[in-house]
Amino acid sequence: MRNDEKNVIDFREIFSLIFRRLWLIILFAVCGGIIAFCVSKYFITPKYESHLNLYVQSNSSIIKNGNNSTSEKGNDVNNLKQLTNTYIEVLNDDLVMQDMSDELIKRFGEDKIRTVFTIDSENSIPANELRDTIFIESVPDTLVLKLKVITKDPEISVAICNYFALYSDQYLHKAIGNESVAKYMSWAKYNGVPVSPNKIKNSALGMVAGILLSLLLIFIMDFFDDSVRNVNTLSNRYNTAVIGEVGHFKTKLKSGDKKNRFVSLFNKYVPFTVVENYKAIRTSIIYSLTSYDKKVISVSSAEPFEGKSITAANIAITLAQGGNKVLLIDADLRNPVQHEIFRISEKKGLANALTNISDLDRCIKKTFMDKLDILSAGDAVANPSELVASENMDKLLEKLEEKYTYIIIDTPAVNFFTDAVEIAKKVSGMVMVVRYKETSSADIDSAMSRIEFFEANMLGFIINDIKTRRKYNKFVTPNRSISAVPRLTDAQIQSRNRNTGGNKSKR
């Protein structure tokens, strides 16, 4: 892949990622809004605002009436700004704050004042603390001062505003001269509705923060998630073809039916789409084996529980449906499951045939399909790795190749036992099953390293359990996947074979 292709941002993948985790975004947004509302209501002290306007007049000759030149008018504007700024500085002076502090303590008492301000050792409110509650600004090009006071008590806010209404004129006279006076049009009014905190605004901000946090969490999880999610990425990373994909679907399970954990393609709950997935895999395998004399493949996975056994079974079924004579061998001698999938006896199978190869024909079992036979795992043995790696395994496969067009071998997980790679050396190639968004790249790396070390041939990957938003059929119900669904009884299978000729699944 070219560097410019690697750097292209796939917005569809980003939107798909966000859509898949939409529930998490909604959850974080709701929780963020609720937390912000509760914090605003129960943990943040409400604050109350009071305000008034002071109209300051100046009799100074600085501001002239009549016909002024342009330069004089410009000077008037600058002088006006300087004058209003001077007024603001005077009203914020420490002396004003000290006098106001004495008046507030005298009027409300120390106990109430302590709920809003601190009182220092000199029995006074610190000037800076009092000044922080007062906001004075001038209206542009006027001598109007807007005064706003915000404290934790509405009565104290009103008292501070009205103190300025009463005494600001005196302070301006004292600081600037008799030419300046400050007038108020009305007293500040009591307002019992808090201006802070704004619960609606804070709740909205909390929801936004929750959404941003959820998106950050989603992208972090996605960044550190190295599971299989993209066909092209998997193929390019290991320079190996992806020969097929199997979709995820959910189906019914009878109450208490824990024994039949697997499903073949003849099960009525298997969607048509999944059947077609396996037929496409069949085509890929047949094409891959055209250059090989042996038509023998092994099916494995990097880790257990990735669907390799049911995949091997369904590959064998589709090959048999195509008119080929097929043998399915269960070489997972430690944890065999093919006898469960096809409802046959586990006794007398591969382990017995490897111990006594002359007993091979009696170990092979017929299935509900004329062209599909099974060689189950057989009796438990203490040395499975040695058995599958022995010369008897070579002889057994050589003998079976004469009777069957295709041989499919279900082997253990590559990262757990050497059985899989030992068998892979004896066949035309291995197919590795990986589970969508479950199998990690680290697991596949480890498996591929072992395969390369043993110089086994990789035919390709099959991505299992791919989840899409598409509903496959009317049989879909929650919480069951392709590797854990019920199967038909023997009577149902035989009835279906009679009706369909054993070559097609009933649709």
Coordinates of C-alpha atoms in Angstrom, one line a residue:
M1 CA 0.0 0.0 0.0
R2 CA 1.3 3.4 -0.9
N3 CA 2.1 5.9 1.9
D4 CA -0.5 8.4 0.6
E5 CA -3.1 5.6 0.9
K6 CA -2.2 4.8 4.4
N7 CA -2.6 8.4 5.4
V8 CA -6.1 8.8 4.0
I9 CA -8.8 9.2 6.7
D10 CA -11.7 6.9 6.2
F11 CA -14.6 9.0 7.3
R12 CA -17.1 6.2 6.7
E13 CA -15.2 4.0 9.2
I14 CA -15.2 6.9 11.7
F15 CA -18.9 7.4 11.4
S16 CA -19.5 3.7 11.5
L17 CA -17.5 3.5 14.7
I18 CA -19.5 6.3 16.2
F19 CA -22.8 4.8 15.2
R20 CA -21.9 1.4 16.6
R21 CA -21.1 3.1 19.9
L22 CA -24.0 5.5 19.8
W23 CA -25.5 3.9 23.0
L24 CA -22.3 4.8 24.9
I25 CA -22.4 8.4 23.6
I26 CA -26.1 8.8 24.7
L27 CA -25.3 7.2 28.1
F28 CA -22.4 9.6 28.7
A29 CA -24.4 12.6 27.6
V30 CA -27.3 11.7 29.9
C31 CA -25.0 11.0 32.8
G32 CA -23.0 14.2 32.1
G33 CA -26.2 16.3 32.1
I34 CA -27.5 14.7 35.3
I35 CA -24.2 15.1 37.1
A36 CA -23.9 18.8 36.0
F37 CA -27.5 19.4 37.1
C38 CA -27.0 17.8 40.5
V39 CA -23.7 19.7 41.1
S40 CA -25.4 23.0 40.2
K41 CA -28.4 22.3 42.4
Y42 CA -26.8 20.8 45.5
F43 CA -23.0 21.7 45.5
I44 CA -22.7 25.2 44.0
T45 CA -23.8 28.1 46.2
P46 CA -26.3 30.3 44.4
K47 CA -25.4 34.0 43.7
Y48 CA -27.8 36.9 43.4
E49 CA -27.4 40.0 41.3
S50 CA -28.5 43.6 41.9
H51 CA -27.9 46.6 39.6
L52 CA -28.4 50.3 39.0
N53 CA -27.2 53.1 36.7
L54 CA -25.3 56.1 37.9
Y55 CA -25.6 59.3 35.7
V56 CA -22.5 61.3 36.3
Q57 CA -22.5 65.0 35.3
S58 CA -19.5 67.3 34.8
N59 CA -19.6 71.1 34.8
S60 CA -16.0 71.2 33.7
S61 CA -15.1 73.3 30.7
I62 CA -13.5 70.3 29.3
I63 CA -16.7 69.3 27.6
K64 CA -18.0 72.2 25.6
N65 CA -21.3 73.0 23.9
G66 CA -21.7 74.8 20.6
N67 CA -19.7 74.7 17.5
N68 CA -16.5 72.8 18.0
S69 CA -13.8 71.9 15.5
T70 CA -13.2 68.3 14.6
S71 CA -10.0 68.2 16.7
E72 CA -11.9 69.6 19.7
K73 CA -14.6 67.0 19.3
G74 CA -12.0 64.3 19.2
N75 CA -10.4 65.7 22.4
D76 CA -13.9 65.8 24.0
V77 CA -14.3 62.0 23.4
N78 CA -10.9 61.2 24.8
N79 CA -11.6 63.4 27.8
L80 CA -14.9 61.7 28.3
K81 CA -13.3 58.3 28.4
Q82 CA -10.7 59.5 30.8
L83 CA -13.3 61.0 33.0
T84 CA -15.5 57.9 33.2
N85 CA -12.4 55.8 33.9
T86 CA -11.5 58.1 36.7
Y87 CA -14.9 57.7 38.2
I88 CA -14.6 53.9 38.1
E89 CA -11.2 54.1 39.8
V90 CA -12.5 56.4 42.5
L91 CA -15.5 54.2 43.3
N92 CA -13.2 51.1 43.5
D93 CA -10.8 52.8 45.9
D94 CA -9.9 51.1 49.2
L95 CA -11.4 53.9 51.2
V96 CA -14.8 53.3 49.6
M97 CA -14.5 49.6 50.3
Q98 CA -13.6 50.3 53.9
D99 CA -16.5 52.6 54.5
M100 CA -18.9 50.2 52.8
S101 CA -17.6 47.3 54.9
D102 CA -18.3 49.2 58.1
E103 CA -21.8 50.1 56.9
L104 CA -22.6 46.5 55.9
I105 CA -21.4 45.0 59.2
K106 CA -23.3 47.7 61.1
R107 CA -26.5 47.0 59.2
F108 CA -26.5 43.2 58.9
G109 CA -24.3 42.1 61.8
E110 CA -21.2 39.9 61.7
D111 CA -23.0 36.6 61.6
K112 CA -24.8 37.3 58.4
I113 CA -21.8 39.0 56.8
R114 CA -19.7 35.9 57.5
T115 CA -22.0 33.8 55.3
V116 CA -21.0 36.0 52.4
F117 CA -17.6 37.5 53.2
T118 CA -14.7 36.9 55.5
I119 CA -14.0 39.3 58.4
D120 CA -10.4 40.0 59.2
S121 CA -8.7 40.7 62.5
E122 CA -9.6 44.4 62.2
N123 CA -13.3 43.5 62.1
S124 CA -13.6 44.5 58.5
I125 CA -14.3 42.9 55.1
P126 CA -11.0 42.7 53.0
A127 CA -11.2 45.3 50.3
N128 CA -10.2 42.9 47.5
E129 CA -12.9 40.5 48.5
L130 CA -15.5 43.2 48.5
R131 CA -14.2 44.6 45.3
D132 CA -14.5 41.2 43.5
T133 CA -18.3 41.3 43.9
I134 CA -18.7 44.8 42.3
F135 CA -18.6 45.3 38.6
I136 CA -18.6 48.9 37.2
E137 CA -18.5 49.7 33.5
S138 CA -19.1 52.8 31.5
V139 CA -21.5 53.1 28.6
P140 CA -19.5 54.1 25.5
D141 CA -19.6 57.9 24.7
T142 CA -21.7 58.7 27.8
L143 CA -21.2 59.5 31.4
V144 CA -23.4 56.6 32.5
L145 CA -21.9 54.0 34.8
K146 CA -23.5 50.6 35.0
L147 CA -23.1 49.1 38.4
K148 CA -23.7 45.4 39.1
V149 CA -23.2 43.5 42.3
I150 CA -23.2 39.7 42.7
T151 CA -23.0 38.1 46.1
K152 CA -24.4 35.0 47.8
D153 CA -27.1 37.0 49.6
P154 CA -29.7 39.0 47.6
E155 CA -30.2 41.5 50.5
I156 CA -26.5 42.3 50.7
S157 CA -26.3 42.7 46.9
V158 CA -29.1 45.3 47.1
A159 CA -27.4 47.0 50.0
I160 CA -24.1 47.4 48.2
C161 CA -25.8 48.9 45.1
N162 CA -27.8 51.3 47.2
Y163 CA -24.7 52.3 49.1
F164 CA -23.2 53.6 45.9
A165 CA -26.5 55.3 45.1
L166 CA -26.3 57.2 48.4
Y167 CA -22.6 58.0 48.7
S168 CA -20.9 57.8 45.2
D169 CA -21.6 61.5 44.8
Q170 CA -19.7 62.3 47.9
Y171 CA -16.7 60.2 46.9
L172 CA -16.5 61.8 43.5
H173 CA -16.7 65.3 45.0
K174 CA -13.9 64.5 47.4
A175 CA -11.7 63.0 44.7
I176 CA -12.4 65.2 41.7
G177 CA -14.0 68.3 42.9
N178 CA -17.3 70.1 43.1
E179 CA -17.7 70.1 39.3
S180 CA -18.7 66.4 39.3
V181 CA -21.9 64.9 40.7
A182 CA -23.4 61.3 40.4
K183 CA -27.1 60.9 40.3
Y184 CA -29.3 57.7 40.4
M185 CA -32.8 57.5 38.9
S186 CA -34.1 54.6 41.1
W187 CA -33.0 52.4 43.9
A188 CA -31.6 48.9 43.3
K189 CA -34.4 46.3 43.6
Y190 CA -34.4 43.0 45.5
N191 CA -34.0 40.0 43.2
G192 CA -34.5 36.6 44.8
V193 CA -33.8 34.6 41.6
P194 CA -30.2 33.5 41.5
V195 CA -28.2 34.3 38.4
S196 CA -25.7 31.6 39.2
P197 CA -25.5 28.7 38.7
N198 CA -27.5 28.4 35.5
K199 CA -28.8 24.9 35.8
I200 CA -30.0 24.6 32.2
K201 CA -26.8 25.9 30.8
N202 CA -24.6 23.8 33.1
S203 CA -26.7 20.7 32.3
A204 CA -26.2 21.4 28.6
L205 CA -22.5 21.8 29.1
G206 CA -22.4 18.6 31.1
M207 CA -24.1 16.8 28.2
V208 CA -21.5 18.2 25.8
A209 CA -18.7 17.3 28.1
G210 CA -20.2 13.7 28.4
I211 CA -20.3 13.4 24.6
L212 CA -16.8 14.6 24.1
L213 CA -15.6 12.3 26.9
S214 CA -17.4 9.3 25.3
L215 CA -15.9 10.1 21.9
L216 CA -12.4 10.3 23.4
L217 CA -13.0 7.0 25.1
I218 CA -14.3 5.4 21.9
F219 CA -11.3 6.6 19.9
I220 CA -8.9 5.5 22.5
M221 CA -10.5 2.0 22.7
D222 CA -10.5 1.9 18.9
F223 CA -6.8 2.9 18.8
F224 CA -5.7 0.2 21.2
D225 CA -8.1 -2.4 19.7
D226 CA -5.9 -4.6 17.4
S227 CA -8.6 -7.1 16.6
V228 CA -9.5 -8.1 13.1
R229 CA -11.9 -5.5 11.6
N230 CA -10.9 -5.0 8.0
V231 CA -10.4 -7.5 5.2
N232 CA -7.8 -5.4 3.4
T233 CA -5.8 -4.7 6.5
L234 CA -5.7 -8.4 7.4
S235 CA -4.7 -9.4 3.9
N236 CA -2.0 -6.7 3.5
R237 CA -0.5 -7.3 7.0
Y238 CA 0.2 -10.9 6.4
N239 CA 0.4 -11.0 2.6
T240 CA -2.2 -13.7 2.6
A241 CA -5.6 -13.8 0.9
V242 CA -8.9 -13.7 2.7
I243 CA -10.7 -16.5 1.0
G244 CA -14.1 -15.9 2.6
E245 CA -16.2 -14.1 5.1
V246 CA -19.1 -15.5 7.2
G247 CA -21.7 -13.2 8.5
H248 CA -23.0 -13.1 12.1
F249 CA -26.6 -14.0 12.8
K250 CA -28.7 -14.8 15.8
T251 CA -31.2 -17.6 16.1
K252 CA -33.4 -19.4 18.4
L253 CA -32.3 -22.0 21.0
K254 CA -34.6 -24.4 22.7
S255 CA -34.8 -24.1 26.4
G256 CA -32.3 -26.4 28.1
D257 CA -30.8 -27.4 24.7
K258 CA -27.1 -27.1 25.7
K259 CA -25.9 -30.3 24.1
N260 CA -26.4 -29.2 20.5
R261 CA -24.1 -26.2 20.5
F262 CA -23.3 -26.2 16.8
V263 CA -25.2 -25.9 13.6
S264 CA -24.7 -27.3 10.1
L265 CA -25.8 -25.6 6.9
F266 CA -28.9 -27.9 6.9
N267 CA -30.3 -26.3 10.0
K268 CA -33.4 -24.3 9.1
Y269 CA -32.3 -21.3 11.1
V270 CA -29.2 -20.7 9.0
P271 CA -29.8 -17.6 6.8
F272 CA -29.6 -17.9 3.1
T273 CA -26.9 -15.2 3.2
V274 CA -24.6 -17.4 5.4
V275 CA -25.2 -20.4 3.1
E276 CA -24.0 -18.2 0.2
N277 CA -21.0 -17.2 2.2
Y278 CA -19.9 -20.8 2.6
K279 CA -20.5 -21.5 -1.1
A280 CA -18.2 -18.6 -1.9
I281 CA -15.6 -20.1 0.4
R282 CA -16.0 -23.4 -1.4
T283 CA -15.3 -21.8 -4.7
S284 CA -12.2 -20.1 -3.3
I285 CA -10.8 -23.3 -1.9
I286 CA -11.4 -25.3 -5.1
Y287 CA -9.6 -22.5 -7.0
S288 CA -6.7 -22.5 -4.5
L289 CA -6.2 -26.2 -4.8
T290 CA -6.2 -26.4 -8.6
S291 CA -2.4 -26.3 -8.7
Y292 CA -2.0 -29.0 -6.0
D293 CA -2.1 -32.8 -6.5
K294 CA -3.3 -33.3 -3.0
K295 CA -6.8 -31.9 -2.3
V296 CA -6.3 -32.0 1.4
I297 CA -6.6 -28.9 3.6
S298 CA -6.5 -28.3 7.4
V299 CA -8.7 -25.8 9.2
S300 CA -7.4 -24.1 12.3
S301 CA -7.4 -20.8 14.3
A302 CA -5.0 -18.8 16.3
E303 CA -7.0 -19.2 19.5
P304 CA -9.9 -21.5 20.6
F305 CA -13.5 -20.5 20.3
E306 CA -13.1 -18.7 17.0
G307 CA -15.4 -21.0 15.0
K308 CA -12.9 -23.2 13.2
S309 CA -14.7 -26.5 13.9
I310 CA -18.1 -25.4 12.6
T311 CA -16.3 -23.7 9.7
A312 CA -14.5 -27.0 8.8
A313 CA -17.8 -28.8 9.0
N314 CA -19.7 -26.4 6.7
I315 CA -16.8 -26.3 4.2
A316 CA -17.1 -30.1 4.0
I317 CA -20.9 -29.9 3.5
T318 CA -20.7 -27.3 0.7
L319 CA -18.0 -29.3 -1.1
A320 CA -20.2 -32.4 -0.8
Q321 CA -23.2 -30.4 -2.1
G322 CA -21.1 -29.6 -5.2
G323 CA -21.0 -33.3 -6.0
N324 CA -17.5 -34.1 -4.6
K325 CA -16.6 -37.1 -2.4
V326 CA -15.5 -35.5 0.8
L327 CA -14.1 -36.7 4.1
L328 CA -14.1 -34.6 7.2
I329 CA -11.4 -35.6 9.8
D330 CA -11.6 -34.4 13.4
A331 CA -7.9 -34.1 14.3
D332 CA -8.6 -32.1 17.5
L333 CA -8.0 -35.1 19.7
R334 CA -8.1 -33.1 22.9
N335 CA -11.4 -31.3 22.3
P336 CA -13.3 -33.0 19.5
V337 CA -16.7 -31.6 18.4
Q338 CA -17.4 -32.9 14.9
H339 CA -19.3 -35.9 16.4
E340 CA -21.6 -33.4 18.1
I341 CA -22.1 -31.4 15.0
F342 CA -23.1 -34.4 12.9
R343 CA -24.7 -36.4 15.8
I344 CA -22.6 -39.5 15.4
S345 CA -20.6 -41.7 17.7
E346 CA -17.2 -40.4 18.9
K347 CA -15.9 -43.9 19.4
K348 CA -13.5 -45.5 16.9
G349 CA -12.1 -42.6 15.0
L350 CA -8.8 -41.1 14.0
A351 CA -6.9 -42.0 17.2
N352 CA -7.9 -45.7 16.7
A353 CA -7.0 -45.6 13.0
L354 CA -3.5 -44.1 13.7
T355 CA -2.9 -46.8 16.3
N356 CA -4.0 -49.5 13.9
I357 CA -4.2 -48.3 10.4
S358 CA -5.7 -51.5 9.1
D359 CA -8.8 -50.5 11.1
L360 CA -9.3 -47.3 9.1
D361 CA -12.4 -48.4 7.0
R362 CA -14.3 -49.4 10.2
C363 CA -13.5 -46.0 11.8
I364 CA -15.0 -43.9 8.9
K365 CA -18.7 -43.1 9.5
K366 CA -21.4 -42.2 7.1
T367 CA -23.5 -39.0 7.5
F368 CA -26.9 -37.8 6.2
M369 CA -25.2 -36.9 2.9
D370 CA -24.2 -39.6 0.5
K371 CA -20.9 -37.9 -0.5
L372 CA -19.8 -36.8 3.0
D373 CA -18.1 -39.1 5.5
I374 CA -16.7 -38.4 8.9
L375 CA -13.6 -39.7 10.7
S376 CA -14.3 -38.6 14.3
A377 CA -11.5 -38.1 16.8
G378 CA -12.0 -41.5 18.4
D379 CA -11.0 -42.7 21.8
A380 CA -8.9 -40.4 24.0
V381 CA -5.2 -40.9 23.9
A382 CA -2.3 -39.6 26.0
N383 CA 0.0 -38.6 23.1
P384 CA -2.1 -36.8 20.5
S385 CA 0.7 -34.6 19.2
E386 CA 2.9 -37.7 18.5
L387 CA 0.1 -39.5 16.8
V388 CA -0.7 -36.8 14.3
A389 CA 3.0 -36.2 13.6
S390 CA 3.7 -39.9 13.0
E391 CA 4.3 -41.8 9.8
N392 CA 1.0 -43.5 10.2
M393 CA -0.7 -40.1 9.6
D394 CA 1.1 -39.8 6.3
K395 CA 0.1 -43.4 5.4
L396 CA -3.5 -42.7 6.5
L397 CA -3.8 -39.6 4.3
E398 CA -2.2 -41.3 1.4
K399 CA -4.7 -44.1 1.6
L400 CA -7.7 -41.7 2.0
E401 CA -6.6 -39.6 -1.0
E402 CA -7.4 -42.5 -3.2
K403 CA -11.0 -42.6 -2.1
Y404 CA -12.0 -39.0 -1.6
T405 CA -11.9 -35.9 -3.8
Y406 CA -11.4 -33.5 -0.9
I407 CA -10.3 -34.1 2.7
I408 CA -10.9 -31.4 5.3
I409 CA -9.1 -31.7 8.6
D410 CA -10.2 -29.9 11.8
T411 CA -7.1 -29.2 13.9
P412 CA -6.5 -27.6 17.3
A413 CA -5.7 -23.9 17.7
V414 CA -2.2 -23.1 16.4
N415 CA -1.1 -21.1 19.5
F416 CA -2.0 -23.9 21.9
F417 CA -0.7 -27.1 20.5
T418 CA 1.8 -28.2 17.8
D419 CA -0.8 -30.6 16.3
A420 CA -2.1 -28.0 13.9
V421 CA 1.3 -27.1 12.3
E422 CA 2.4 -30.8 12.3
I423 CA -0.7 -31.6 10.2
A424 CA -0.3 -28.5 8.1
K425 CA 3.1 -29.8 6.9
K426 CA 1.3 -32.9 5.5
V427 CA -1.5 -31.2 3.6
S428 CA -1.7 -28.8 0.7
G429 CA -2.4 -25.9 2.9
M430 CA -4.0 -24.5 6.0
V431 CA -7.0 -22.3 6.3
M432 CA -7.0 -20.1 9.4
V433 CA -10.3 -19.0 10.9
V434 CA -10.4 -15.6 12.7
R435 CA -13.3 -14.1 14.5
Y436 CA -14.4 -10.6 13.6
K437 CA -13.5 -8.1 16.3
E438 CA -12.4 -10.9 18.6
T439 CA -9.1 -12.3 17.3
S440 CA -6.3 -9.9 18.0
S441 CA -3.4 -9.1 15.6
A442 CA -1.0 -10.3 18.4
D443 CA -2.6 -13.7 18.4
I444 CA -2.4 -14.0 14.6
D445 CA 1.2 -12.8 14.7
S446 CA 2.1 -15.6 17.1
A447 CA 0.3 -18.2 15.0
M448 CA 1.8 -17.0 11.7
S449 CA 5.3 -17.1 13.3
R450 CA 4.8 -20.8 14.2
I451 CA 3.4 -21.6 10.7
E452 CA 6.4 -20.0 9.1
F453 CA 8.8 -21.7 11.4
F454 CA 7.3 -25.1 10.5
E455 CA 7.3 -24.0 6.8
A456 CA 3.6 -24.9 6.5
N457 CA 1.6 -23.5 3.6
M458 CA -1.2 -20.9 4.3
L459 CA -4.1 -20.9 1.8
G460 CA -5.8 -18.0 3.4
F461 CA -8.0 -16.6 6.1
I462 CA -11.7 -17.0 6.8
I463 CA -13.2 -14.1 8.8
N464 CA -16.0 -15.5 10.9
D465 CA -18.9 -13.9 12.6
I466 CA -18.8 -10.6 10.8
K467 CA -21.5 -8.3 12.3
T468 CA -23.4 -6.0 10.1
R469 CA -26.6 -3.9 10.5
R470 CA -28.4 -6.1 8.0
K471 CA -31.1 -8.4 9.4
Y472 CA -30.6 -11.7 7.6
N473 CA -34.0 -13.3 7.9
K474 CA -37.2 -13.6 9.9
F475 CA -35.7 -16.3 12.2
V476 CA -33.3 -13.8 13.8
T477 CA -33.7 -13.5 17.6
P478 CA -31.3 -12.2 20.2
N479 CA -28.1 -13.6 21.7
R480 CA -27.1 -16.6 19.7
S481 CA -24.4 -16.8 17.1
I482 CA -23.5 -19.2 14.3
S483 CA -21.2 -21.2 16.6
A484 CA -23.9 -21.7 19.3
V485 CA -27.2 -22.6 17.8
P486 CA -29.6 -25.6 17.8
R487 CA -29.5 -28.3 15.1
L488 CA -32.1 -30.5 13.5
T489 CA -32.9 -33.9 14.9
D490 CA -31.9 -37.0 12.9
A491 CA -35.5 -37.5 11.8
Q492 CA -35.7 -34.0 10.5
I493 CA -32.4 -34.4 8.6
Q494 CA -33.5 -37.6 7.0
S495 CA -36.8 -36.1 6.0
R496 CA -35.1 -33.1 4.5
N497 CA -32.7 -35.3 2.6
R498 CA -35.6 -37.3 1.1
N499 CA -37.3 -34.1 0.0
T500 CA -34.2 -32.3 -1.4
G501 CA -32.2 -35.2 -2.6
G502 CA -29.4 -34.6 0.0
N503 CA -27.9 -31.8 -2.1
K504 CA -29.7 -28.6 -1.2
S505 CA -30.8 -27.1 2.0
K506 CA -34.4 -26.3 2.4
R507 CA -35.2 -22.6 2.1

